[in-house]
Amino acid sequence: MTFAASEGADNSNDGKSLRKKLLRAERRKKFEAIGLVTPLLIVMVVFYFVPIAMMLFRSIDNSQMAKILPQTSIAIQNWSGEGLPDEITYAAIVGDMKIAQADRDLAKVGRRLNFDLVGFHSLLSKSGRKIDEIKGPPYKENLIAFDKKWGNEQYWTVMERGLKNTTLLYLLAAIDLKYDENNKIVKVPEYEAIYVSIISRTVYISLSITILTLILGFPIAYFMANTTPRTRNLLMIILLLVFWTSLLVRTLSWILVLQNNGVVNNLLMFTGIITEPLDMVFNRFGVYVAMTHVLLPFMVLPLYSVMRSIPSDYVRAAQSLGAKSITAFIRVYLPQTLPGIGAGALMVFIQALGYYITPALVGGPRDQMVSYFVAFFVNERVNWSMASALGLTLLILTGSLYLIFGKRVNIANMKLG
Amino acid sequence: MSDKDFHVRFKNVQKSYDGKQLVVKDLNLDIEKGKFVTMLGPSGSGKTTCLMMLAGFESTTHGEIILNGRPINKIPPHKRGIGMVFQNYALFPHMSVGENLAFPLEVRKIAKPEIEDMVKKALDMVQMGDFIDRYPGQLSGGQKQRIALSRALVFNPELVLMDEPLGALDKQLREQMQYEIKHIHEQLGVSVVYVTHDQAEALTMSDQIAVFNDGVIQQLASPADLYERPENSFIAQFIGENNQLRGTIEKVNKNIANVKLENGENVSALMVDVKDKGEVTLLSIRPERIIINPKTTKNSQALEGKVLELIYLGDHIRCRMMVSGNDQFIVKIPNSSTHELLKVGEKISLGWDKKDCRALKP
């Protein structure tokens, strides 16, 4: 009744002016809110989102090629893709190669095209060294005289693809796909395919770690949420101790503990349980142990915070209504911890996906995850594009899992601390 | 009477949490079938602990609790078949109202169609039939309270425990719910053990009230007895308002004592828990039982008082007076057409029936 009356009064008066007044009154608050968020927002955009976007762009960026071979990139646009290109294109590439050879840029082109078609690097460096010997036409014949490959249609297909401003080559390679001779996207032969299995291995290890931390973390969180403040603080310190030592130290100490003449093996041999030392490090087992240890707090803390907010009355109520302890736990307590499980699992899983140092140190060659290969391409191959393509694959994977997972657990309900 | 005549018996029950102090000291309480018994007391008096021991969530340190003639010390809570309403309602937030009510029936493995009927009946009892698909988060405090009540009753328990169930509601809603709970109790004939610290609530609802203080039941009585015939000075002070005058017993005549007050005046009073001449006593008189300018008769007596303050409260006038050195002596004067007109500073004579003045141990 009161609502209707006030609405009526609003209409009969000038409702617009009331809204204006409200907006004016709220404006100050809005400015204050924006003012508080702006510094962080700027920092995030400048130092986080922009570099990431630039890095990710490298996975498809190919503009450098057209800069090194400018005439060729224009001339080759007239090529139908059938047969060999015309004399103008051959003339253009000879001109471009002369300049590139003088500027020492030809090797870059070679590396890049070799990624698409093995043999291109040697072709270009071989031809580049002698390119000044070609003084005039016919360029086509002269080049083919250098190397028969210049008369091979496939090399020109790769060249044409390689001179475009963007390329899908790296992204395709990151999921074990490539272009065939007919410019079609196909699977790479089985002996070359590695990335899909690396990605699925990464997901598998991350999932295993998530489940392990949940199994270990749930009882700890429950105990912490339901014990005396004294015990709780002690447990919290033990748990957070993980954060106070460097990741490297923690990982290396696991090597000391788990190695063949390490503490665990010595103890087991001393007690006579085993006679030969067990292989516990530089294999999958070591990765699981070390990563579970490092990521455990990220599972326990959200779980603990959710569990603390569940009054003991719920379980009591369930029991008073006739439920056994186990039924009360499963039907009343567990569902209420789901936001915590969701948040914890998400944090552990996403962090595990990107883990690099720990598997690199305590894992064997078959336990390396995607980030290892990202580092490999950056540090050893100096192939930023491939590193970036792998990174993008990982990001897309994480994002889509987050969306699927988020729908199931209702992200809005999640508690992160 | 034997164990079987009572629904619940507490026998010499003690409870200690830390092994040093007793929260409940030697509790004896018998609850008859179908009765509404309230445990009333200030916070920390042990009343909630008693309820939790009965429900099975706390163990007894000593003594035993007998339910329907059987000791239940070793029976886990879920087998006791006692309905319980919690202070914060404890409705399961991830289940709808209907699922909440079905829960006790499902764990008892009752058939689906029967569950639906029982849930519907229980919701209709509290006029919440339309809310079956709502979630607890979408309900107001009063609605949650009704759902909690119907959930505690849906599986037809013979005994229902309520732990300050109306504590979180506003005054008006609380009073309304008091009547509703009382009516449901009468309608179903279940025994109810109700815990509260609100004495008005206890007086309104209960058949019997057990007043707790310091881990001991101070008095177990009907509301009228408790109010009109307090057995010790704690009850007299705790329940309702009481005027207290200090004095010494001069003469004892059957159950009437002649008490000399601190200012030398003499009054007669009913002896409750005092016995001997010379004992120091606390006289307690209800403010509404005091007569102004009494005609002195055999059963009443007169005392002088000075009016200090008058407060107009509509239905009555509250008068603070100085009587025998006590300046907090309250008299309630009903606002009738013939009531006495008093002025501040005026000296008047006061009296009461000597049965209304109870001599208690201080």
PDB file of C-alpha atoms in Angstrom, chain B residues 20-173:
ATOM      1  CA  LYS B  20      36.845 -28.325  37.327  1.00  0.00           C
ATOM      2  CA  GLN B  21      33.504 -26.586  37.363  1.00  0.00           C
ATOM      3  CA  LEU B  22      30.037 -28.033  37.222  1.00  0.00           C
ATOM      4  CA  VAL B  23      27.783 -26.297  34.735  1.00  0.00           C
ATOM      5  CA  VAL B  24      24.874 -28.440  35.879  1.00  0.00           C
ATOM      6  CA  LYS B  25      24.881 -29.469  39.523  1.00  0.00           C
ATOM      7  CA  ASP B  26      22.739 -32.378  40.585  1.00  0.00           C
ATOM      8  CA  LEU B  27      19.733 -31.812  38.367  1.00  0.00           C
ATOM      9  CA  ASN B  28      16.483 -33.613  39.064  1.00  0.00           C
ATOM     10  CA  LEU B  29      13.557 -32.910  36.826  1.00  0.00           C
ATOM     11  CA  ASP B  30      10.511 -34.960  35.933  1.00  0.00           C
ATOM     12  CA  ILE B  31       8.483 -34.129  32.872  1.00  0.00           C
ATOM     13  CA  GLU B  32       5.037 -35.627  32.414  1.00  0.00           C
ATOM     14  CA  LYS B  33       3.713 -36.753  29.039  1.00  0.00           C
ATOM     15  CA  GLY B  34       2.065 -34.024  27.004  1.00  0.00           C
ATOM     16  CA  LYS B  35       3.254 -31.196  29.197  1.00  0.00           C
ATOM     17  CA  PHE B  36       4.862 -27.949  28.062  1.00  0.00           C
ATOM     18  CA  VAL B  37       7.835 -27.473  30.348  1.00  0.00           C
ATOM     19  CA  THR B  38      10.037 -24.410  30.108  1.00  0.00           C
ATOM     20  CA  MET B  39      13.589 -24.142  31.335  1.00  0.00           C
ATOM     21  CA  LEU B  40      13.976 -20.523  32.266  1.00  0.00           C
ATOM     22  CA  GLY B  41      17.078 -18.839  33.535  1.00  0.00           C
ATOM     23  CA  PRO B  42      19.740 -16.230  32.922  1.00  0.00           C
ATOM     24  CA  SER B  43      22.427 -17.059  30.356  1.00  0.00           C
ATOM     25  CA  GLY B  44      25.047 -19.431  31.701  1.00  0.00           C
ATOM     26  CA  SER B  45      22.621 -21.052  34.116  1.00  0.00           C
ATOM     27  CA  GLY B  46      22.916 -24.472  32.464  1.00  0.00           C
ATOM     28  CA  LYS B  47      19.519 -24.657  30.809  1.00  0.00           C
ATOM     29  CA  THR B  48      20.765 -25.078  27.240  1.00  0.00           C
ATOM     30  CA  THR B  49      23.301 -27.664  28.413  1.00  0.00           C
ATOM     31  CA  CYS B  50      20.438 -29.683  29.894  1.00  0.00           C
ATOM     32  CA  LEU B  51      18.568 -29.503  26.608  1.00  0.00           C
ATOM     33  CA  MET B  52      21.654 -30.612  24.673  1.00  0.00           C
ATOM     34  CA  MET B  53      22.138 -33.547  27.043  1.00  0.00           C
ATOM     35  CA  LEU B  54      18.536 -34.561  26.475  1.00  0.00           C
ATOM     36  CA  ALA B  55      18.957 -34.261  22.712  1.00  0.00           C
ATOM     37  CA  GLY B  56      22.155 -36.286  22.889  1.00  0.00           C
ATOM     38  CA  PHE B  57      24.636 -33.667  21.694  1.00  0.00           C
ATOM     39  CA  GLU B  58      26.329 -33.451  25.080  1.00  0.00           C
ATOM     40  CA  SER B  59      27.195 -36.340  27.352  1.00  0.00           C
ATOM     41  CA  THR B  60      26.232 -36.381  31.001  1.00  0.00           C
ATOM     42  CA  THR B  61      29.181 -36.301  33.360  1.00  0.00           C
ATOM     43  CA  HIS B  62      27.191 -38.035  36.073  1.00  0.00           C
ATOM     44  CA  GLY B  63      23.639 -39.282  36.589  1.00  0.00           C
ATOM     45  CA  GLU B  64      21.174 -40.465  34.013  1.00  0.00           C
ATOM     46  CA  ILE B  65      18.433 -39.214  31.757  1.00  0.00           C
ATOM     47  CA  ILE B  66      15.441 -41.471  31.308  1.00  0.00           C
ATOM     48  CA  LEU B  67      13.180 -41.246  28.282  1.00  0.00           C
ATOM     49  CA  ASN B  68       9.967 -43.292  28.316  1.00  0.00           C
ATOM     50  CA  GLY B  69      11.359 -45.429  31.130  1.00  0.00           C
ATOM     51  CA  ARG B  70      14.644 -46.170  29.345  1.00  0.00           C
ATOM     52  CA  PRO B  71      17.993 -44.637  30.189  1.00  0.00           C
ATOM     53  CA  ILE B  72      19.268 -42.901  27.045  1.00  0.00           C
ATOM     54  CA  ASN B  73      22.802 -41.977  28.042  1.00  0.00           C
ATOM     55  CA  LYS B  74      24.261 -44.359  25.474  1.00  0.00           C
ATOM     56  CA  ILE B  75      21.732 -43.840  22.688  1.00  0.00           C
ATOM     57  CA  PRO B  76      23.042 -41.608  19.845  1.00  0.00           C
ATOM     58  CA  PRO B  77      20.996 -38.514  18.958  1.00  0.00           C
ATOM     59  CA  HIS B  78      19.575 -39.900  15.728  1.00  0.00           C
ATOM     60  CA  LYS B  79      17.986 -42.832  17.519  1.00  0.00           C
ATOM     61  CA  ARG B  80      16.306 -40.803  20.221  1.00  0.00           C
ATOM     62  CA  GLY B  81      13.442 -39.685  18.007  1.00  0.00           C
ATOM     63  CA  ILE B  82      13.280 -36.263  19.562  1.00  0.00           C
ATOM     64  CA  GLY B  83      12.255 -33.285  17.443  1.00  0.00           C
ATOM     65  CA  MET B  84      14.330 -30.172  17.909  1.00  0.00           C
ATOM     66  CA  VAL B  85      13.976 -26.524  16.959  1.00  0.00           C
ATOM     67  CA  PHE B  86      17.235 -24.608  17.008  1.00  0.00           C
ATOM     68  CA  GLN B  87      17.811 -21.007  17.915  1.00  0.00           C
ATOM     69  CA  ASN B  88      19.048 -20.088  14.441  1.00  0.00           C
ATOM     70  CA  TYR B  89      16.489 -22.445  12.834  1.00  0.00           C
ATOM     71  CA  ALA B  90      19.212 -24.636  11.238  1.00  0.00           C
ATOM     72  CA  LEU B  91      17.225 -25.041   8.045  1.00  0.00           C
ATOM     73  CA  PHE B  92      19.459 -26.690   5.451  1.00  0.00           C
ATOM     74  CA  PRO B  93      20.243 -23.844   3.046  1.00  0.00           C
ATOM     75  CA  HIS B  94      20.844 -26.085   0.032  1.00  0.00           C
ATOM     76  CA  MET B  95      17.459 -27.775   0.280  1.00  0.00           C
ATOM     77  CA  SER B  96      14.040 -26.321  -0.477  1.00  0.00           C
ATOM     78  CA  VAL B  97      11.419 -26.119   2.247  1.00  0.00           C
ATOM     79  CA  GLY B  98       9.837 -29.326   0.975  1.00  0.00           C
ATOM     80  CA  GLU B  99      13.208 -31.130   0.937  1.00  0.00           C
ATOM     81  CA  ASN B 100      13.975 -29.903   4.427  1.00  0.00           C
ATOM     82  CA  LEU B 101      10.731 -31.381   5.701  1.00  0.00           C
ATOM     83  CA  ALA B 102      11.167 -34.577   3.723  1.00  0.00           C
ATOM     84  CA  PHE B 103      14.648 -35.123   5.153  1.00  0.00           C
ATOM     85  CA  PRO B 104      13.640 -36.745   8.480  1.00  0.00           C
ATOM     86  CA  LEU B 105      11.134 -38.913   6.615  1.00  0.00           C
ATOM     87  CA  GLU B 106      13.623 -39.993   3.952  1.00  0.00           C
ATOM     88  CA  VAL B 107      16.204 -41.081   6.486  1.00  0.00           C
ATOM     89  CA  ARG B 108      13.435 -43.133   8.098  1.00  0.00           C
ATOM     90  CA  LYS B 109      12.894 -44.777   4.705  1.00  0.00           C
ATOM     91  CA  ILE B 110       9.239 -43.834   4.458  1.00  0.00           C
ATOM     92  CA  ALA B 111       7.637 -44.344   1.035  1.00  0.00           C
ATOM     93  CA  LYS B 112       7.595 -41.353  -1.351  1.00  0.00           C
ATOM     94  CA  PRO B 113       3.825 -40.781  -1.625  1.00  0.00           C
ATOM     95  CA  GLU B 114       3.475 -40.968   2.130  1.00  0.00           C
ATOM     96  CA  ILE B 115       6.303 -38.453   2.545  1.00  0.00           C
ATOM     97  CA  GLU B 116       4.488 -36.000   0.279  1.00  0.00           C
ATOM     98  CA  ASP B 117       1.323 -36.267   2.357  1.00  0.00           C
ATOM     99  CA  MET B 118       3.154 -35.841   5.639  1.00  0.00           C
ATOM    100  CA  VAL B 119       5.137 -32.841   4.392  1.00  0.00           C
ATOM    101  CA  LYS B 120       1.997 -31.186   3.103  1.00  0.00           C
ATOM    102  CA  LYS B 121       0.174 -31.788   6.365  1.00  0.00           C
ATOM    103  CA  ALA B 122       3.040 -30.423   8.434  1.00  0.00           C
ATOM    104  CA  LEU B 123       3.294 -27.296   6.280  1.00  0.00           C
ATOM    105  CA  ASP B 124      -0.450 -26.700   6.410  1.00  0.00           C
ATOM    106  CA  MET B 125      -0.290 -26.893  10.186  1.00  0.00           C
ATOM    107  CA  VAL B 126       1.877 -23.764  10.219  1.00  0.00           C
ATOM    108  CA  GLN B 127       0.058 -22.162   7.249  1.00  0.00           C
ATOM    109  CA  MET B 128       3.113 -22.430   5.011  1.00  0.00           C
ATOM    110  CA  GLY B 129       1.708 -24.766   2.354  1.00  0.00           C
ATOM    111  CA  ASP B 130       2.497 -22.327  -0.464  1.00  0.00           C
ATOM    112  CA  PHE B 131       6.185 -22.140   0.407  1.00  0.00           C
ATOM    113  CA  ILE B 132       7.108 -25.747  -0.332  1.00  0.00           C
ATOM    114  CA  ASP B 133       9.419 -24.858  -3.239  1.00  0.00           C
ATOM    115  CA  ARG B 134      11.120 -21.878  -1.652  1.00  0.00           C
ATOM    116  CA  TYR B 135      14.633 -22.006  -0.253  1.00  0.00           C
ATOM    117  CA  PRO B 136      15.395 -20.940   3.325  1.00  0.00           C
ATOM    118  CA  GLY B 137      17.329 -17.933   2.011  1.00  0.00           C
ATOM    119  CA  GLN B 138      14.104 -16.600   0.494  1.00  0.00           C
ATOM    120  CA  LEU B 139      12.130 -16.687   3.750  1.00  0.00           C
ATOM    121  CA  SER B 140      11.696 -14.088   6.479  1.00  0.00           C
ATOM    122  CA  GLY B 141      12.638 -14.827  10.079  1.00  0.00           C
ATOM    123  CA  GLY B 142       9.088 -15.692  11.088  1.00  0.00           C
ATOM    124  CA  GLN B 143       8.609 -17.944   8.077  1.00  0.00           C
ATOM    125  CA  LYS B 144      11.868 -19.767   8.788  1.00  0.00           C
ATOM    126  CA  GLN B 145      10.699 -20.252  12.343  1.00  0.00           C
ATOM    127  CA  ARG B 146       7.475 -21.873  11.181  1.00  0.00           C
ATOM    128  CA  ILE B 147       9.324 -24.156   8.796  1.00  0.00           C
ATOM    129  CA  ALA B 148      11.781 -25.159  11.530  1.00  0.00           C
ATOM    130  CA  LEU B 149       8.847 -25.940  13.786  1.00  0.00           C
ATOM    131  CA  SER B 150       7.032 -28.017  11.217  1.00  0.00           C
ATOM    132  CA  ARG B 151      10.268 -29.868  10.353  1.00  0.00           C
ATOM    133  CA  ALA B 152      10.710 -30.801  14.008  1.00  0.00           C
ATOM    134  CA  LEU B 153       7.153 -32.124  14.079  1.00  0.00           C
ATOM    135  CA  VAL B 154       6.829 -33.753  10.656  1.00  0.00           C
ATOM    136  CA  PHE B 155       8.062 -37.178  11.769  1.00  0.00           C
ATOM    137  CA  ASN B 156       5.573 -37.225  14.659  1.00  0.00           C
ATOM    138  CA  PRO B 157       7.981 -37.215  17.594  1.00  0.00           C
ATOM    139  CA  GLU B 158       6.481 -37.506  21.050  1.00  0.00           C
ATOM    140  CA  LEU B 159       8.938 -35.022  22.469  1.00  0.00           C
ATOM    141  CA  VAL B 160      10.016 -31.726  20.952  1.00  0.00           C
ATOM    142  CA  LEU B 161      12.868 -29.594  22.256  1.00  0.00           C
ATOM    143  CA  MET B 162      13.065 -25.908  21.517  1.00  0.00           C
ATOM    144  CA  ASP B 163      16.188 -23.872  22.194  1.00  0.00           C
ATOM    145  CA  GLU B 164      15.205 -20.199  22.388  1.00  0.00           C
ATOM    146  CA  PRO B 165      13.379 -20.574  19.092  1.00  0.00           C
ATOM    147  CA  LEU B 166      11.876 -17.089  19.106  1.00  0.00           C
ATOM    148  CA  GLY B 167      15.023 -15.246  20.184  1.00  0.00           C
ATOM    149  CA  ALA B 168      15.714 -13.705  16.781  1.00  0.00           C
ATOM    150  CA  LEU B 169      12.194 -12.437  16.090  1.00  0.00           C
ATOM    151  CA  ASP B 170      10.812  -8.979  16.786  1.00  0.00           C
ATOM    152  CA  LYS B 171       8.463  -8.477  19.708  1.00  0.00           C
ATOM    153  CA  GLN B 172       5.173  -8.572  17.854  1.00  0.00           C
ATOM    154  CA  LEU B 173       6.030 -11.650  15.818  1.00  0.00           C
TER     155      LEU B 173
END
